[in-house]
PDB file of C-alpha atoms in Angstrom:
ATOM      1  CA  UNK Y  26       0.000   0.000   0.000  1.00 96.00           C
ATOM      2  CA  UNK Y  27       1.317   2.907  -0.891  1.00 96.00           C
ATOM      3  CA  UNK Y  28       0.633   6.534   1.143  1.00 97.00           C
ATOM      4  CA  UNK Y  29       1.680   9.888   0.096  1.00 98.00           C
ATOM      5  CA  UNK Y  30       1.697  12.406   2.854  1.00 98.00           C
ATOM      6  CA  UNK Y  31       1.352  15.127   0.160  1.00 98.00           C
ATOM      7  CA  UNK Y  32      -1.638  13.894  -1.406  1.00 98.00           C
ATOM      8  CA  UNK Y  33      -3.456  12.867   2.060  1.00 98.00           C
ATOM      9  CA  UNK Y  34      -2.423  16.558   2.816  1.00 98.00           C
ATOM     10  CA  UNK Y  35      -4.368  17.574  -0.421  1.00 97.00           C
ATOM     11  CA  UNK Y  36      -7.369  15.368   0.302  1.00 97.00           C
ATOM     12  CA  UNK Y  37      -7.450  16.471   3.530  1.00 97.00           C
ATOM     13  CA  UNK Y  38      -7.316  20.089   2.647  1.00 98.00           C
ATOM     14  CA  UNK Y  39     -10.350  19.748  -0.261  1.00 98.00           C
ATOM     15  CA  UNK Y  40     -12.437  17.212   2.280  1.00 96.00           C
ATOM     16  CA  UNK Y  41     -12.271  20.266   4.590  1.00 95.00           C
ATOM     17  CA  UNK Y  42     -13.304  22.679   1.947  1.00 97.00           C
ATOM     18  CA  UNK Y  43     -10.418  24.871   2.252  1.00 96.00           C
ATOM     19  CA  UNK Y  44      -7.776  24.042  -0.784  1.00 97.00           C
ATOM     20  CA  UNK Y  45      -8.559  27.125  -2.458  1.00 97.00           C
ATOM     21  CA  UNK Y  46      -8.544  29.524   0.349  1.00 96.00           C
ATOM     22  CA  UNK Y  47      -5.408  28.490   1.726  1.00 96.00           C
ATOM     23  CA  UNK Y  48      -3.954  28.598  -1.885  1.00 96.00           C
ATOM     24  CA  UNK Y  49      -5.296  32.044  -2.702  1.00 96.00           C
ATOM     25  CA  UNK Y  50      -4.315  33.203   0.963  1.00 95.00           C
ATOM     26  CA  UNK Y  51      -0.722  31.740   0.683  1.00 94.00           C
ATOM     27  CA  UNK Y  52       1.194  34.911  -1.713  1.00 95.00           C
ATOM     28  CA  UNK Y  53       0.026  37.658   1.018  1.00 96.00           C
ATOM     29  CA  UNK Y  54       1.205  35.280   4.049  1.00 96.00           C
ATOM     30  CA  UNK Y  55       4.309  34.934   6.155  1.00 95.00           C
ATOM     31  CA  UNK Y  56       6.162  31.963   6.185  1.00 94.00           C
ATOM     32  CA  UNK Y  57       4.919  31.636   9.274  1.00 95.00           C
ATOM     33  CA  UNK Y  58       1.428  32.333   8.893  1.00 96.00           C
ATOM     34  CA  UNK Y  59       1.406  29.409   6.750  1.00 95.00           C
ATOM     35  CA  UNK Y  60       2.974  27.033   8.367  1.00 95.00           C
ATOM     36  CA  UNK Y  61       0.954  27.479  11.696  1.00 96.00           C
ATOM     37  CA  UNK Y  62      -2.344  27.381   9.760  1.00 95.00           C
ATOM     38  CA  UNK Y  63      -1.540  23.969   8.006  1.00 96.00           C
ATOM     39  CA  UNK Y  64      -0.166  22.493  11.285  1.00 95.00           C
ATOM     40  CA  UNK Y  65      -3.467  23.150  12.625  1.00 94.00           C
ATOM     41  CA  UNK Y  66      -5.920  22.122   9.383  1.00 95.00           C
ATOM     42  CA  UNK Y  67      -3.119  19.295   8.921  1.00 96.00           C
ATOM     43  CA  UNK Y  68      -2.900  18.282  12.643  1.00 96.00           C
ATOM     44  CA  UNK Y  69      -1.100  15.187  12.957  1.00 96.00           C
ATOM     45  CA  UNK Y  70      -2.807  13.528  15.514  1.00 95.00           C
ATOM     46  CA  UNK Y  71      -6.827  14.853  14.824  1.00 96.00           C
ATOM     47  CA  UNK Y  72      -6.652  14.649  10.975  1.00 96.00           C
ATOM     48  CA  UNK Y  73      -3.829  12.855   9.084  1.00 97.00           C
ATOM     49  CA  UNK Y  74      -3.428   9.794  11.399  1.00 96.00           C
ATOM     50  CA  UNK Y  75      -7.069   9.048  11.105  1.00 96.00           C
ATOM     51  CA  UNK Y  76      -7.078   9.325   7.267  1.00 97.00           C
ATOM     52  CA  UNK Y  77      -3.808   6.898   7.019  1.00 96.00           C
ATOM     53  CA  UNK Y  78      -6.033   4.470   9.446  1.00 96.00           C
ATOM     54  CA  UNK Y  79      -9.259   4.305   7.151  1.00 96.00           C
ATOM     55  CA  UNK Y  80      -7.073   3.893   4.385  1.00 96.00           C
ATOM     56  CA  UNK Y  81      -5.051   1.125   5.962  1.00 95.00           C
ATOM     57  CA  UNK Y  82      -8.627  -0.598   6.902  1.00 94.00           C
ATOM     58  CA  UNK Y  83     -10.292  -0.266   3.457  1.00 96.00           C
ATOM     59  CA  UNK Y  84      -7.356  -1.875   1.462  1.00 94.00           C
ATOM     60  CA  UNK Y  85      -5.928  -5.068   2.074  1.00 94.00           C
ATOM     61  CA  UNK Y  86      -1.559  -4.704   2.414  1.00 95.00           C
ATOM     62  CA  UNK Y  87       1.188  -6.693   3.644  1.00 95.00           C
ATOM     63  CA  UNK Y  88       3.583  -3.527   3.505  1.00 94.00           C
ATOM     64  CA  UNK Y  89       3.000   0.318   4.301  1.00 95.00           C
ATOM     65  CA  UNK Y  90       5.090   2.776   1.917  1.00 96.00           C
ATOM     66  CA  UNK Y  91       4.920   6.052   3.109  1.00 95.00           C
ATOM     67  CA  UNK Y  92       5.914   8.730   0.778  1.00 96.00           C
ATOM     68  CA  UNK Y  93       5.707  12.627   0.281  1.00 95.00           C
ATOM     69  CA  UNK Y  94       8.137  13.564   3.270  1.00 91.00           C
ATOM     70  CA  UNK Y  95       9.694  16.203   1.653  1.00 91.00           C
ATOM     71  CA  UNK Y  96       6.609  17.439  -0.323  1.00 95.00           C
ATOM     72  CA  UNK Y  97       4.754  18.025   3.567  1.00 95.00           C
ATOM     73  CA  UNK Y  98       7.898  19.736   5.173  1.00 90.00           C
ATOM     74  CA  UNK Y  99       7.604  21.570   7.535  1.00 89.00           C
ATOM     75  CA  UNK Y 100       3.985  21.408   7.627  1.00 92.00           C
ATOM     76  CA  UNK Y 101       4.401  17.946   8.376  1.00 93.00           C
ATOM     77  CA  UNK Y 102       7.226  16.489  10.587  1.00 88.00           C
ATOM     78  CA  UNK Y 103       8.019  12.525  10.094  1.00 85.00           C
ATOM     79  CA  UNK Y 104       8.785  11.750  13.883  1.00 82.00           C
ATOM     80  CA  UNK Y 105       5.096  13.158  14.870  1.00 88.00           C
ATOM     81  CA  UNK Y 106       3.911  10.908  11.733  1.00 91.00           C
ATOM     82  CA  UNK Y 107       6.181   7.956  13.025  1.00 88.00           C
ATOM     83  CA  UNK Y 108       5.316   8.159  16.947  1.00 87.00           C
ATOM     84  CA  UNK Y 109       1.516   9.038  15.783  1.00 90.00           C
ATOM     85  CA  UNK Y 110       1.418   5.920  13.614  1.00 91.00           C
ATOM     86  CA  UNK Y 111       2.743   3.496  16.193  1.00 87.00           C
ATOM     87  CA  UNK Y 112      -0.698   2.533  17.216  1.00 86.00           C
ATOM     88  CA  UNK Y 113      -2.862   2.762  14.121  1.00 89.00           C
ATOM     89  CA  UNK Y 114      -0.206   0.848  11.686  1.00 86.00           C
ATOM     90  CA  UNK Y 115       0.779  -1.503  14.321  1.00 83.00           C
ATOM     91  CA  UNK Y 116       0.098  -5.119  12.430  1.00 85.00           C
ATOM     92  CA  UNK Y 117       2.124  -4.902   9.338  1.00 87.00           C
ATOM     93  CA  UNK Y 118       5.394  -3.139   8.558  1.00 89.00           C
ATOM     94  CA  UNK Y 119       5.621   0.302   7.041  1.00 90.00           C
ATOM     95  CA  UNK Y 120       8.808   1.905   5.229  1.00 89.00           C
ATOM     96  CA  UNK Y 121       9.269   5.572   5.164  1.00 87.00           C
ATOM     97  CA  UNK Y 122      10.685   7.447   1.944  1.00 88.00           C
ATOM     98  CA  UNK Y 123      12.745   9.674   3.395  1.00 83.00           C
ATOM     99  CA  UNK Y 124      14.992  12.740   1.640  1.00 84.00           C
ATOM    100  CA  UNK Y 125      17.385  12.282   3.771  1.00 78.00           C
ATOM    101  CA  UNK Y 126      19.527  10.399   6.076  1.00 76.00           C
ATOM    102  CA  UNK Y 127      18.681   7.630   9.147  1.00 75.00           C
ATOM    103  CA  UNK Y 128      21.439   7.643  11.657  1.00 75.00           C
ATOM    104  CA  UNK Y 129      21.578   5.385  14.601  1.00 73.00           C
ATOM    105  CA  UNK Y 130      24.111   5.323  17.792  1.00 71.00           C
ATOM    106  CA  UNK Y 131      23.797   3.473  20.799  1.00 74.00           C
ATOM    107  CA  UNK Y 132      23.998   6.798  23.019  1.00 72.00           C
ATOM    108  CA  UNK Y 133      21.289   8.869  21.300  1.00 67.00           C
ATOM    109  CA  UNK Y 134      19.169   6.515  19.369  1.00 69.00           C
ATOM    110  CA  UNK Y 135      17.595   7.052  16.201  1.00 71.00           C
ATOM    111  CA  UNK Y 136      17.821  10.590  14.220  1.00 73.00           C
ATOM    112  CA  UNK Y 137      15.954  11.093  10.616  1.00 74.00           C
ATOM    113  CA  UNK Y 138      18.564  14.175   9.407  1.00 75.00           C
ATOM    114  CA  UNK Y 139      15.823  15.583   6.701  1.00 76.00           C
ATOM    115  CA  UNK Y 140      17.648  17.191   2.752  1.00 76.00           C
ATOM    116  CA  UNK Y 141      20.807  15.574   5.155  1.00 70.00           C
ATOM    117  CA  UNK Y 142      21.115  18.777   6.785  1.00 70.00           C
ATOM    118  CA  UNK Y 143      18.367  19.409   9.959  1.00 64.00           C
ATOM    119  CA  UNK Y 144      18.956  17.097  12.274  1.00 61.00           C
ATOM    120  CA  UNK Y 145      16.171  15.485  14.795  1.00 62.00           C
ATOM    121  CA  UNK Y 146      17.522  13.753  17.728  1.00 54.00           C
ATOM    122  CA  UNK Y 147      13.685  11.333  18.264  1.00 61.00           C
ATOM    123  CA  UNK Y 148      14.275   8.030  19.474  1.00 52.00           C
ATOM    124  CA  UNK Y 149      12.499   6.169  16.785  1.00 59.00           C
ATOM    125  CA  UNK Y 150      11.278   2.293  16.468  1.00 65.00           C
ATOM    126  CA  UNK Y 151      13.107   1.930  13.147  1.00 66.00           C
ATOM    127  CA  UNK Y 152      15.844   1.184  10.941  1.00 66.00           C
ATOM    128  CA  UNK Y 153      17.736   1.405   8.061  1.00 69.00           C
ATOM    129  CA  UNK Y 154      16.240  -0.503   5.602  1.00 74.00           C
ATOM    130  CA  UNK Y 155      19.356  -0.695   3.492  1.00 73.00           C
ATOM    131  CA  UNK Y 156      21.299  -2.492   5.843  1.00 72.00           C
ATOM    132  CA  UNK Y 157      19.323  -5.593   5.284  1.00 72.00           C
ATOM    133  CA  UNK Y 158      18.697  -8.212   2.679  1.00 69.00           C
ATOM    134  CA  UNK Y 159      15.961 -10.011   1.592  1.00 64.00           C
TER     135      UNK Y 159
END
């Protein structure tokens, strides 16, 4: 099954009725502005996380992809995604697309260093998925 977080943004956004406000709002707004208004409409907890779960239960999947990291930023942060999603994607595994770099060390845990360059020292249930085989 494959998610975007860009295109469940999008959804979200139209479902609410709002796409074309916020889009004709965004040229006169701060940075700012805009980022606190879609981290509200877009809350990660009320909102997205319940759309990913009704999508998980519709389809049957053996394997979550979840794209669009980069697309959401910072709108969108993957640790709240990842430590939101720990109880509604909790039977099957789910791989993150991530622009970016997963570091791990034994003293900090887990980091997801977003473009390679902002670091984000969460403790996060994953790993690299390159350092395996199948």
């Amino acid at each position: 099954m494959d998610l975007s977080l860009y295109e469940i943004s999008l959804g979200l956004l139209e479902e609410r009725g709002i796409l074309e406000d916020v889009l004709a709002a965004e040229p006169e707004m701060d940075k700012s502005e805009l980022r606190e208004l879609l981290q509200g409409v877009l809350d990660v907890h009320e909102h997205l996380i319940p759309k990913i779960g009704a999508a998980i239960a519709a389809q049957p999947h053996d394997v979550i992809f979840l794209s669009g990291v980069g697309e959401v930023y910072p709108y969108i942060r993957s640790h709240n995604v990842l430590n939101n999603l720990q109880s509604t994607a909790k039977d099957k595994p789910t791989v993150l697309f991530f622009p970016g770099s997963y570091t791990h060390s034994t003293a900090t845990g887990g980091s997801l260093d977003l473009f390679g360059l902002l670091h984000d020292d969460k403790y996060y249930r994953a790993f690299n998925i390159l350092n395996y085989e199948v």
